[in-house]
């Protein structure tokens, strides 16, 4: 994604990187949710603004 000029961040805008311990789908109540946003550089900041309003 980054090589193509895109951005990948969490919903707070911090750079996101997949780590070995990350699990994208967990079914138990104690799981930590890891939301990510992947988009092109032209709209990324605007999409983050919209997400923060929700």
Coordinates of C-alpha atoms in Angstrom, one line a residue:
X1 CA 0.0 0.0 0.0
X2 CA 2.7 2.5 1.0
X3 CA 4.8 1.6 -2.1
X4 CA 1.8 2.6 -4.2
X5 CA 1.6 6.0 -2.5
X6 CA -1.1 5.2 0.0
X7 CA -1.3 5.5 3.7
X8 CA -2.1 3.0 6.5
X9 CA -2.9 4.3 9.9
X10 CA -5.1 3.5 12.9
X11 CA -8.1 5.7 13.4
X12 CA -6.2 8.2 15.5
X13 CA -3.8 8.8 12.6
X14 CA -0.8 6.9 14.0
X15 CA 1.1 4.8 11.4
X16 CA -0.2 1.2 11.5
X17 CA 2.0 -1.9 11.1
X18 CA 1.0 -5.5 11.3
X19 CA 2.8 -7.3 14.1
X20 CA 3.1 -11.0 14.7
X21 CA 0.9 -10.8 17.8
X22 CA -1.9 -9.0 16.0
X23 CA -5.2 -10.8 15.3
X24 CA -7.6 -9.1 13.0
X25 CA -10.7 -11.0 14.1
X26 CA -11.2 -12.1 17.6
X27 CA -14.5 -13.5 18.9
X28 CA -14.2 -13.0 22.7
X29 CA -15.3 -10.0 24.7
X30 CA -11.8 -9.2 26.0
X31 CA -10.3 -8.7 22.6
X32 CA -8.6 -5.5 21.7
X33 CA -10.1 -4.0 18.5
X34 CA -7.6 -2.7 16.0
X35 CA -9.2 -0.4 13.5
X36 CA -7.1 0.6 10.4
X37 CA -7.6 3.0 7.6
X38 CA -5.9 2.5 4.3
X39 CA -6.4 5.0 1.5
X40 CA -4.6 7.2 -1.0
X41 CA -2.7 10.3 0.3
X42 CA -5.2 12.7 -1.3
X43 CA -8.1 11.8 1.0
X44 CA -6.6 10.1 4.0
X45 CA -6.7 13.2 6.3
X46 CA -10.2 14.0 5.3
X47 CA -11.4 10.5 6.0
X48 CA -9.8 10.5 9.4
X49 CA -11.7 13.7 10.2
X50 CA -15.0 12.1 9.3
X51 CA -14.2 9.0 11.3
X52 CA -13.4 11.1 14.4
X53 CA -16.8 12.7 14.2
X54 CA -18.6 9.3 14.4

